C-alpha cells in the first residue's frame, strides 16, 4: 500500500508486506486506512504514521468492503456467510466499532442474494449499499426499514455518496453519477475500470482504477488525469 499526493507527486510506501488489496478507505481523522484482501476475506487497519497493520476483527471471518462512519467510531462491512439452512449464500451489511467489537447486523439480506459495498452518508444518518442483482438501497444507521433508491436499464454497482450527500457515483457500463433521489443519471466515462470509485473531499472529482493506473475525472466527465500507478485507491479526507 502506498500514499501519493493528489497531483501524483510524493509517492510513499506505507506497508512493507504486499497485500492483494480489494477495497480501501481512509479514516476521517486520517490516522488509519481500512482495507480488505481478496485472498483472506478479512479487513485490516494500517496506521498511516507508524505503518503498523492489524486485523480489524480477528474473531470474525468473511468480512470485507469497509467504510468508515463520519465520526470514525464505527465501520460498515460486508459479511459473507450462509443462510440459516447453510446451503445458500447470504451477504449482509454489518457495523462494528473500530476496535473490532460490537458487531451488529444492519440489513436483513435474503437467501441467495447479496448485500454489498456499504457507503456511509456524510451526515452519518444513512448507509447506501448495493443489493444484487441490480438494485441500490439505503438503510438507517440503526437498521430497520430499507428503501430502494433506484433500478433501471443501468445495472448500478459500488455506489458511494458525494461529500454533500446530494449525488451518488456508481459503476455500470462505465462510471456514472446520479442524484440521491435517483434522477439525473450521467455517464462520466465509458472507459474500463478496476476498482470502486471514490469522491474527492471537495466533491469535484471522482477517483477510480483503470487498468494499472489511478485516474481522476471531474464530476461533469471532463478533465481526466492519471495520478499514479495502481488499481485501487481512496482520497484522504479533508482534515480539520
PDB file of C-alpha atoms in Angstrom:
ATOM      1  CA  UNK A   1       0.000   0.000   0.000  1.00  0.00           C
ATOM      2  CA  UNK A   2       1.329   3.444  -0.947  1.00  0.00           C
ATOM      3  CA  UNK A   3       0.180   7.028  -0.465  1.00  0.00           C
ATOM      4  CA  UNK A   4       0.633   9.769  -3.047  1.00  0.00           C
ATOM      5  CA  UNK A   5      -0.222  13.452  -3.354  1.00  0.00           C
ATOM      6  CA  UNK A   6      -3.288  14.324  -5.439  1.00  0.00           C
ATOM      7  CA  UNK A   7      -1.031  15.756  -8.174  1.00  0.00           C
ATOM      8  CA  UNK A   8       0.833  12.445  -8.468  1.00  0.00           C
ATOM      9  CA  UNK A   9       3.957  13.542  -6.603  1.00  0.00           C
ATOM     10  CA  UNK A  10       5.491  12.337  -3.336  1.00  0.00           C
ATOM     11  CA  UNK A  11       4.784   8.610  -3.506  1.00  0.00           C
ATOM     12  CA  UNK A  12       5.477   6.908  -0.161  1.00  0.00           C
ATOM     13  CA  UNK A  13       5.334   3.215   0.635  1.00  0.00           C
ATOM     14  CA  UNK A  14       3.148   2.590   3.665  1.00  0.00           C
ATOM     15  CA  UNK A  15       3.369  -1.182   4.171  1.00  0.00           C
ATOM     16  CA  UNK A  16       6.351  -3.453   3.648  1.00  0.00           C
ATOM     17  CA  UNK A  17       4.227  -6.539   3.200  1.00  0.00           C
ATOM     18  CA  UNK A  18       2.452  -6.994  -0.123  1.00  0.00           C
ATOM     19  CA  UNK A  19      -1.324  -7.367   0.161  1.00  0.00           C
ATOM     20  CA  UNK A  20      -3.800  -8.411  -2.504  1.00  0.00           C
ATOM     21  CA  UNK A  21      -5.921  -5.368  -1.717  1.00  0.00           C
ATOM     22  CA  UNK A  22      -9.568  -5.119  -2.735  1.00  0.00           C
ATOM     23  CA  UNK A  23     -11.244  -2.023  -1.235  1.00  0.00           C
ATOM     24  CA  UNK A  24      -9.568   0.554   0.976  1.00  0.00           C
ATOM     25  CA  UNK A  25     -10.910   3.597   2.848  1.00  0.00           C
ATOM     26  CA  UNK A  26      -9.165   6.365   4.778  1.00  0.00           C
ATOM     27  CA  UNK A  27     -10.467   7.117   8.266  1.00  0.00           C
ATOM     28  CA  UNK A  28     -11.980  10.581   8.845  1.00  0.00           C
ATOM     29  CA  UNK A  29      -9.117  11.580  11.150  1.00  0.00           C
ATOM     30  CA  UNK A  30      -6.528  10.500   8.571  1.00  0.00           C
ATOM     31  CA  UNK A  31      -4.736   8.201  11.006  1.00  0.00           C
ATOM     32  CA  UNK A  32      -5.818   4.814   9.644  1.00  0.00           C
ATOM     33  CA  UNK A  33      -6.662   3.130   6.373  1.00  0.00           C
ATOM     34  CA  UNK A  34      -9.084   0.214   6.415  1.00  0.00           C
ATOM     35  CA  UNK A  35      -8.723  -2.326   3.630  1.00  0.00           C
ATOM     36  CA  UNK A  36      -9.778  -5.817   2.709  1.00  0.00           C
ATOM     37  CA  UNK A  37      -7.856  -8.544   0.937  1.00  0.00           C
ATOM     38  CA  UNK A  38      -9.068 -10.681  -1.900  1.00  0.00           C
ATOM     39  CA  UNK A  39      -7.277 -13.811  -0.703  1.00  0.00           C
ATOM     40  CA  UNK A  40      -8.087 -13.870   3.042  1.00  0.00           C
ATOM     41  CA  UNK A  41     -11.582 -12.277   3.180  1.00  0.00           C
ATOM     42  CA  UNK A  42     -10.605 -10.125   6.139  1.00  0.00           C
ATOM     43  CA  UNK A  43     -10.423  -6.429   6.993  1.00  0.00           C
ATOM     44  CA  UNK A  44      -7.208  -4.832   8.234  1.00  0.00           C
ATOM     45  CA  UNK A  45      -6.273  -1.406   9.605  1.00  0.00           C
ATOM     46  CA  UNK A  46      -2.938   0.238   8.855  1.00  0.00           C
ATOM     47  CA  UNK A  47      -1.679   3.177  10.922  1.00  0.00           C
ATOM     48  CA  UNK A  48      -0.647   5.918   8.486  1.00  0.00           C
ATOM     49  CA  UNK A  49       2.018   7.217  10.899  1.00  0.00           C
ATOM     50  CA  UNK A  50       3.661   4.005  12.115  1.00  0.00           C
ATOM     51  CA  UNK A  51       2.705   1.638   9.240  1.00  0.00           C
ATOM     52  CA  UNK A  52       1.541  -0.935  11.791  1.00  0.00           C
ATOM     53  CA  UNK A  53      -1.030  -3.343  10.346  1.00  0.00           C
ATOM     54  CA  UNK A  54      -3.577  -5.205  12.450  1.00  0.00           C
ATOM     55  CA  UNK A  55      -6.719  -7.242  11.685  1.00  0.00           C
ATOM     56  CA  UNK A  56      -9.906  -5.347  12.474  1.00  0.00           C
ATOM     57  CA  UNK A  57     -11.837  -8.288  13.929  1.00  0.00           C
ATOM     58  CA  UNK A  58      -9.680 -11.422  14.101  1.00  0.00           C
ATOM     59  CA  UNK A  59     -12.514 -13.499  15.639  1.00  0.00           C
ATOM     60  CA  UNK A  60     -14.869 -12.783  12.736  1.00  0.00           C
ATOM     61  CA  UNK A  61     -14.306 -14.249   9.276  1.00  0.00           C
ATOM     62  CA  UNK A  62     -15.565 -13.293   5.825  1.00  0.00           C
ATOM     63  CA  UNK A  63     -15.607  -9.541   6.407  1.00  0.00           C
ATOM     64  CA  UNK A  64     -14.832  -7.114   3.603  1.00  0.00           C
ATOM     65  CA  UNK A  65     -15.576  -3.839   1.809  1.00  0.00           C
ATOM     66  CA  UNK A  66     -15.097  -1.497   4.809  1.00  0.00           C
ATOM     67  CA  UNK A  67     -16.407   2.067   5.060  1.00  0.00           C
ATOM     68  CA  UNK A  68     -15.978   4.480   7.983  1.00  0.00           C
ATOM     69  CA  UNK A  69     -18.720   6.321   9.812  1.00  0.00           C
ATOM     70  CA  UNK A  70     -18.207  10.115   9.606  1.00  0.00           C
ATOM     71  CA  UNK A  71     -17.068  10.290  13.242  1.00  0.00           C
ATOM     72  CA  UNK A  72     -14.640   7.392  12.761  1.00  0.00           C
ATOM     73  CA  UNK A  73     -16.115   5.433  15.673  1.00  0.00           C
ATOM     74  CA  UNK A  74     -17.536   2.551  13.607  1.00  0.00           C
ATOM     75  CA  UNK A  75     -17.098   0.826  10.293  1.00  0.00           C
ATOM     76  CA  UNK A  76     -19.657  -0.727   7.992  1.00  0.00           C
ATOM     77  CA  UNK A  77     -18.587  -4.007   6.394  1.00  0.00           C
ATOM     78  CA  UNK A  78     -19.970  -6.773   4.233  1.00  0.00           C
ATOM     79  CA  UNK A  79     -20.262 -10.158   5.950  1.00  0.00           C
ATOM     80  CA  UNK A  80     -20.268 -13.044   3.500  1.00  0.00           C
ATOM     81  CA  UNK A  81     -21.861 -16.135   5.002  1.00  0.00           C
ATOM     82  CA  UNK A  82     -24.577 -18.714   4.504  1.00  0.00           C
ATOM     83  CA  UNK A  83     -28.324 -18.768   5.133  1.00  0.00           C
ATOM     84  CA  UNK A  84     -29.791 -20.446   8.224  1.00  0.00           C
ATOM     85  CA  UNK A  85     -30.006 -23.735   6.334  1.00  0.00           C
ATOM     86  CA  UNK A  86     -26.343 -23.450   5.440  1.00  0.00           C
ATOM     87  CA  UNK A  87     -26.886 -24.217   1.775  1.00  0.00           C
ATOM     88  CA  UNK A  88     -27.327 -20.752   0.184  1.00  0.00           C
ATOM     89  CA  UNK A  89     -25.017 -17.740   0.194  1.00  0.00           C
ATOM     90  CA  UNK A  90     -26.154 -14.788   2.289  1.00  0.00           C
ATOM     91  CA  UNK A  91     -24.269 -11.499   2.397  1.00  0.00           C
ATOM     92  CA  UNK A  92     -25.397  -8.771   4.779  1.00  0.00           C
ATOM     93  CA  UNK A  93     -24.175  -5.370   5.908  1.00  0.00           C
ATOM     94  CA  UNK A  94     -22.880  -5.131   9.484  1.00  0.00           C
ATOM     95  CA  UNK A  95     -21.348  -2.369  11.586  1.00  0.00           C
ATOM     96  CA  UNK A  96     -18.728  -2.663  14.309  1.00  0.00           C
ATOM     97  CA  UNK A  97     -16.519  -0.446  16.434  1.00  0.00           C
ATOM     98  CA  UNK A  98     -13.069   0.466  15.178  1.00  0.00           C
ATOM     99  CA  UNK A  99     -11.567  -1.772  17.878  1.00  0.00           C
ATOM    100  CA  UNK A 100     -13.318  -4.763  16.271  1.00  0.00           C
ATOM    101  CA  UNK A 101     -16.034  -5.225  18.921  1.00  0.00           C
ATOM    102  CA  UNK A 102     -19.845  -4.833  18.902  1.00  0.00           C
ATOM    103  CA  UNK A 103     -20.519  -6.446  15.527  1.00  0.00           C
ATOM    104  CA  UNK A 104     -24.180  -5.756  14.672  1.00  0.00           C
ATOM    105  CA  UNK A 105     -26.276  -6.698  11.604  1.00  0.00           C
ATOM    106  CA  UNK A 106     -27.686  -3.753   9.674  1.00  0.00           C
ATOM    107  CA  UNK A 107     -29.518  -5.281   6.694  1.00  0.00           C
ATOM    108  CA  UNK A 108     -31.782  -8.336   6.604  1.00  0.00           C
ATOM    109  CA  UNK A 109     -30.326  -9.834   3.465  1.00  0.00           C
ATOM    110  CA  UNK A 110     -32.092 -12.600   1.600  1.00  0.00           C
ATOM    111  CA  UNK A 111     -31.045 -16.203   0.932  1.00  0.00           C
ATOM    112  CA  UNK A 112     -29.246 -16.472  -2.368  1.00  0.00           C
ATOM    113  CA  UNK A 113     -28.867 -12.695  -2.534  1.00  0.00           C
ATOM    114  CA  UNK A 114     -26.044 -10.382  -1.613  1.00  0.00           C
ATOM    115  CA  UNK A 115     -25.919  -7.005   0.134  1.00  0.00           C
ATOM    116  CA  UNK A 116     -22.561  -5.458  -0.728  1.00  0.00           C
ATOM    117  CA  UNK A 117     -20.377  -2.357  -0.689  1.00  0.00           C
ATOM    118  CA  UNK A 118     -21.786  -0.174   2.116  1.00  0.00           C
ATOM    119  CA  UNK A 119     -21.247   3.585   1.916  1.00  0.00           C
ATOM    120  CA  UNK A 120     -21.942   5.848   4.887  1.00  0.00           C
ATOM    121  CA  UNK A 121     -23.652   9.199   4.243  1.00  0.00           C
ATOM    122  CA  UNK A 122     -21.621  12.162   5.420  1.00  0.00           C
ATOM    123  CA  UNK A 123     -24.286  13.240   7.894  1.00  0.00           C
ATOM    124  CA  UNK A 124     -23.970   9.785   9.498  1.00  0.00           C
ATOM    125  CA  UNK A 125     -27.703   9.044   9.340  1.00  0.00           C
ATOM    126  CA  UNK A 126     -27.917   6.562   6.463  1.00  0.00           C
ATOM    127  CA  UNK A 127     -25.960   3.940   4.593  1.00  0.00           C
ATOM    128  CA  UNK A 128     -26.091   3.175   0.917  1.00  0.00           C
ATOM    129  CA  UNK A 129     -25.495  -0.359  -0.348  1.00  0.00           C
ATOM    130  CA  UNK A 130     -25.747  -2.493  -3.463  1.00  0.00           C
ATOM    131  CA  UNK A 131     -28.151  -5.422  -3.485  1.00  0.00           C
ATOM    132  CA  UNK A 132     -27.621  -7.986  -6.189  1.00  0.00           C
ATOM    133  CA  UNK A 133     -28.623  -8.361  -8.913  1.00  0.00           C
ATOM    134  CA  UNK A 134     -29.257  -4.716  -9.833  1.00  0.00           C
ATOM    135  CA  UNK A 135     -30.541  -2.514  -7.017  1.00  0.00           C
ATOM    136  CA  UNK A 136     -29.242   0.308  -4.815  1.00  0.00           C
ATOM    137  CA  UNK A 137     -30.784   0.659  -1.352  1.00  0.00           C
ATOM    138  CA  UNK A 138     -30.433   2.848   1.731  1.00  0.00           C
ATOM    139  CA  UNK A 139     -30.933   1.965   5.389  1.00  0.00           C
ATOM    140  CA  UNK A 140     -30.768   3.997   8.601  1.00  0.00           C
ATOM    141  CA  UNK A 141     -27.614   3.656  10.674  1.00  0.00           C
ATOM    142  CA  UNK A 142     -29.591   1.744  13.326  1.00  0.00           C
ATOM    143  CA  UNK A 143     -31.022  -0.642  10.727  1.00  0.00           C
ATOM    144  CA  UNK A 144     -34.741  -1.148  10.200  1.00  0.00           C
ATOM    145  CA  UNK A 145     -36.677  -0.124   7.113  1.00  0.00           C
ATOM    146  CA  UNK A 146     -34.738  -0.395   3.865  1.00  0.00           C
ATOM    147  CA  UNK A 147     -35.539   1.897   0.946  1.00  0.00           C
ATOM    148  CA  UNK A 148     -34.696   1.286  -2.701  1.00  0.00           C
ATOM    149  CA  UNK A 149     -33.057   4.258  -4.401  1.00  0.00           C
ATOM    150  CA  UNK A 150     -33.281   3.158  -7.985  1.00  0.00           C
ATOM    151  CA  UNK A 151     -33.357   0.398 -10.515  1.00  0.00           C
ATOM    152  CA  UNK A 152     -33.370   0.673 -14.273  1.00  0.00           C
ATOM    153  CA  UNK A 153     -31.678  -0.169 -17.533  1.00  0.00           C
ATOM    154  CA  UNK A 154     -28.273   0.554 -15.996  1.00  0.00           C
ATOM    155  CA  UNK A 155     -27.057  -2.036 -13.521  1.00  0.00           C
ATOM    156  CA  UNK A 156     -25.538   0.067 -10.683  1.00  0.00           C
ATOM    157  CA  UNK A 157     -22.602  -1.305  -8.708  1.00  0.00           C
ATOM    158  CA  UNK A 158     -20.334   0.072  -5.960  1.00  0.00           C
ATOM    159  CA  UNK A 159     -22.425   3.176  -5.075  1.00  0.00           C
ATOM    160  CA  UNK A 160     -20.869   5.956  -2.988  1.00  0.00           C
ATOM    161  CA  UNK A 161     -22.219   9.249  -1.579  1.00  0.00           C
ATOM    162  CA  UNK A 162     -20.782  12.596  -2.629  1.00  0.00           C
ATOM    163  CA  UNK A 163     -19.442  14.745   0.250  1.00  0.00           C
ATOM    164  CA  UNK A 164     -22.682  16.775   0.321  1.00  0.00           C
ATOM    165  CA  UNK A 165     -24.850  13.580   0.105  1.00  0.00           C
ATOM    166  CA  UNK A 166     -26.643  15.036  -2.947  1.00  0.00           C
ATOM    167  CA  UNK A 167     -25.071  12.738  -5.548  1.00  0.00           C
ATOM    168  CA  UNK A 168     -24.137   9.089  -5.881  1.00  0.00           C
ATOM    169  CA  UNK A 169     -21.318   7.737  -8.016  1.00  0.00           C
ATOM    170  CA  UNK A 170     -21.530   4.142  -9.178  1.00  0.00           C
ATOM    171  CA  UNK A 171     -20.194   1.707 -11.740  1.00  0.00           C
ATOM    172  CA  UNK A 172     -22.264   0.441 -14.649  1.00  0.00           C
ATOM    173  CA  UNK A 173     -21.126   0.360 -18.248  1.00  0.00           C
ATOM    174  CA  UNK A 174     -18.593   2.965 -17.189  1.00  0.00           C
ATOM    175  CA  UNK A 175     -18.513   5.393 -14.260  1.00  0.00           C
ATOM    176  CA  UNK A 176     -21.833   7.161 -13.588  1.00  0.00           C
ATOM    177  CA  UNK A 177     -23.267   9.790 -11.266  1.00  0.00           C
ATOM    178  CA  UNK A 178     -26.928  10.158 -10.287  1.00  0.00           C
ATOM    179  CA  UNK A 179     -28.807  12.434  -7.899  1.00  0.00           C
ATOM    180  CA  UNK A 180     -29.587  10.940  -4.489  1.00  0.00           C
ATOM    181  CA  UNK A 181     -33.280  10.739  -5.421  1.00  0.00           C
ATOM    182  CA  UNK A 182     -32.437   8.534  -8.410  1.00  0.00           C
ATOM    183  CA  UNK A 183     -32.828  11.176 -11.145  1.00  0.00           C
ATOM    184  CA  UNK A 184     -30.323  12.860 -13.453  1.00  0.00           C
ATOM    185  CA  UNK A 185     -28.073   9.891 -14.248  1.00  0.00           C
ATOM    186  CA  UNK A 186     -24.952  10.865 -16.205  1.00  0.00           C
ATOM    187  CA  UNK A 187     -22.175   8.660 -17.549  1.00  0.00           C
ATOM    188  CA  UNK A 188     -18.768  10.210 -16.874  1.00  0.00           C
ATOM    189  CA  UNK A 189     -16.710   7.737 -18.851  1.00  0.00           C
ATOM    190  CA  UNK A 190     -17.102   4.512 -20.800  1.00  0.00           C
ATOM    191  CA  UNK A 191     -13.523   3.530 -20.018  1.00  0.00           C
ATOM    192  CA  UNK A 192     -12.682   0.235 -18.355  1.00  0.00           C
ATOM    193  CA  UNK A 193     -12.360   0.363 -14.583  1.00  0.00           C
ATOM    194  CA  UNK A 194     -10.743  -1.868 -11.998  1.00  0.00           C
ATOM    195  CA  UNK A 195     -11.849  -0.500  -8.615  1.00  0.00           C
ATOM    196  CA  UNK A 196     -14.724   1.147  -6.789  1.00  0.00           C
ATOM    197  CA  UNK A 197     -14.934   4.942  -7.288  1.00  0.00           C
ATOM    198  CA  UNK A 198     -14.051   7.442  -4.569  1.00  0.00           C
ATOM    199  CA  UNK A 199     -15.078  11.113  -4.316  1.00  0.00           C
ATOM    200  CA  UNK A 200     -12.530  13.847  -3.712  1.00  0.00           C
ATOM    201  CA  UNK A 201     -13.122  15.712  -0.419  1.00  0.00           C
ATOM    202  CA  UNK A 202     -14.490  18.752  -2.269  1.00  0.00           C
ATOM    203  CA  UNK A 203     -16.783  16.628  -4.452  1.00  0.00           C
ATOM    204  CA  UNK A 204     -15.293  17.968  -7.685  1.00  0.00           C
ATOM    205  CA  UNK A 205     -13.574  14.780  -8.849  1.00  0.00           C
ATOM    206  CA  UNK A 206     -14.004  11.024  -8.766  1.00  0.00           C
ATOM    207  CA  UNK A 207     -11.081   8.631  -8.392  1.00  0.00           C
ATOM    208  CA  UNK A 208     -11.136   5.139  -9.872  1.00  0.00           C
ATOM    209  CA  UNK A 209      -8.751   2.473 -11.106  1.00  0.00           C
ATOM    210  CA  UNK A 210      -8.327   1.907 -14.840  1.00  0.00           C
ATOM    211  CA  UNK A 211      -6.043  -0.880 -15.991  1.00  0.00           C
ATOM    212  CA  UNK A 212      -2.863  -0.263 -13.940  1.00  0.00           C
ATOM    213  CA  UNK A 213      -3.488   3.417 -13.203  1.00  0.00           C
ATOM    214  CA  UNK A 214      -5.376   5.528 -10.677  1.00  0.00           C
ATOM    215  CA  UNK A 215      -7.355   8.107 -12.632  1.00  0.00           C
ATOM    216  CA  UNK A 216      -9.318  11.172 -11.533  1.00  0.00           C
ATOM    217  CA  UNK A 217     -12.168  12.685 -13.563  1.00  0.00           C
ATOM    218  CA  UNK A 218     -14.254  15.790 -12.915  1.00  0.00           C
ATOM    219  CA  UNK A 219     -17.876  15.225 -11.906  1.00  0.00           C
ATOM    220  CA  UNK A 220     -19.043  16.594 -15.276  1.00  0.00           C
ATOM    221  CA  UNK A 221     -16.951  13.997 -17.137  1.00  0.00           C
ATOM    222  CA  UNK A 222     -14.162  16.361 -18.241  1.00  0.00           C
ATOM    223  CA  UNK A 223     -10.537  16.710 -17.179  1.00  0.00           C
ATOM    224  CA  UNK A 224      -9.441  13.067 -16.987  1.00  0.00           C
ATOM    225  CA  UNK A 225      -5.975  12.796 -15.455  1.00  0.00           C
ATOM    226  CA  UNK A 226      -3.676   9.992 -14.368  1.00  0.00           C
ATOM    227  CA  UNK A 227      -2.460  10.306 -10.790  1.00  0.00           C
ATOM    228  CA  UNK A 228      -0.299   7.254 -10.163  1.00  0.00           C
ATOM    229  CA  UNK A 229       0.227   3.621 -10.930  1.00  0.00           C
ATOM    230  CA  UNK A 230      -2.167   1.322  -9.067  1.00  0.00           C
ATOM    231  CA  UNK A 231      -5.506  -0.446  -9.338  1.00  0.00           C
ATOM    232  CA  UNK A 232      -7.416   0.639  -6.213  1.00  0.00           C
ATOM    233  CA  UNK A 233      -7.373   3.927  -4.323  1.00  0.00           C
ATOM    234  CA  UNK A 234      -9.159   6.280  -1.933  1.00  0.00           C
ATOM    235  CA  UNK A 235      -8.907  10.009  -1.236  1.00  0.00           C
ATOM    236  CA  UNK A 236      -7.599  11.247   2.089  1.00  0.00           C
ATOM    237  CA  UNK A 237     -10.429  13.120   3.857  1.00  0.00           C
ATOM    238  CA  UNK A 238     -10.185  16.818   4.454  1.00  0.00           C
ATOM    239  CA  UNK A 239      -8.703  17.162   7.931  1.00  0.00           C
ATOM    240  CA  UNK A 240      -9.742  19.810  10.490  1.00  0.00           C
TER     241      UNK A 240
END
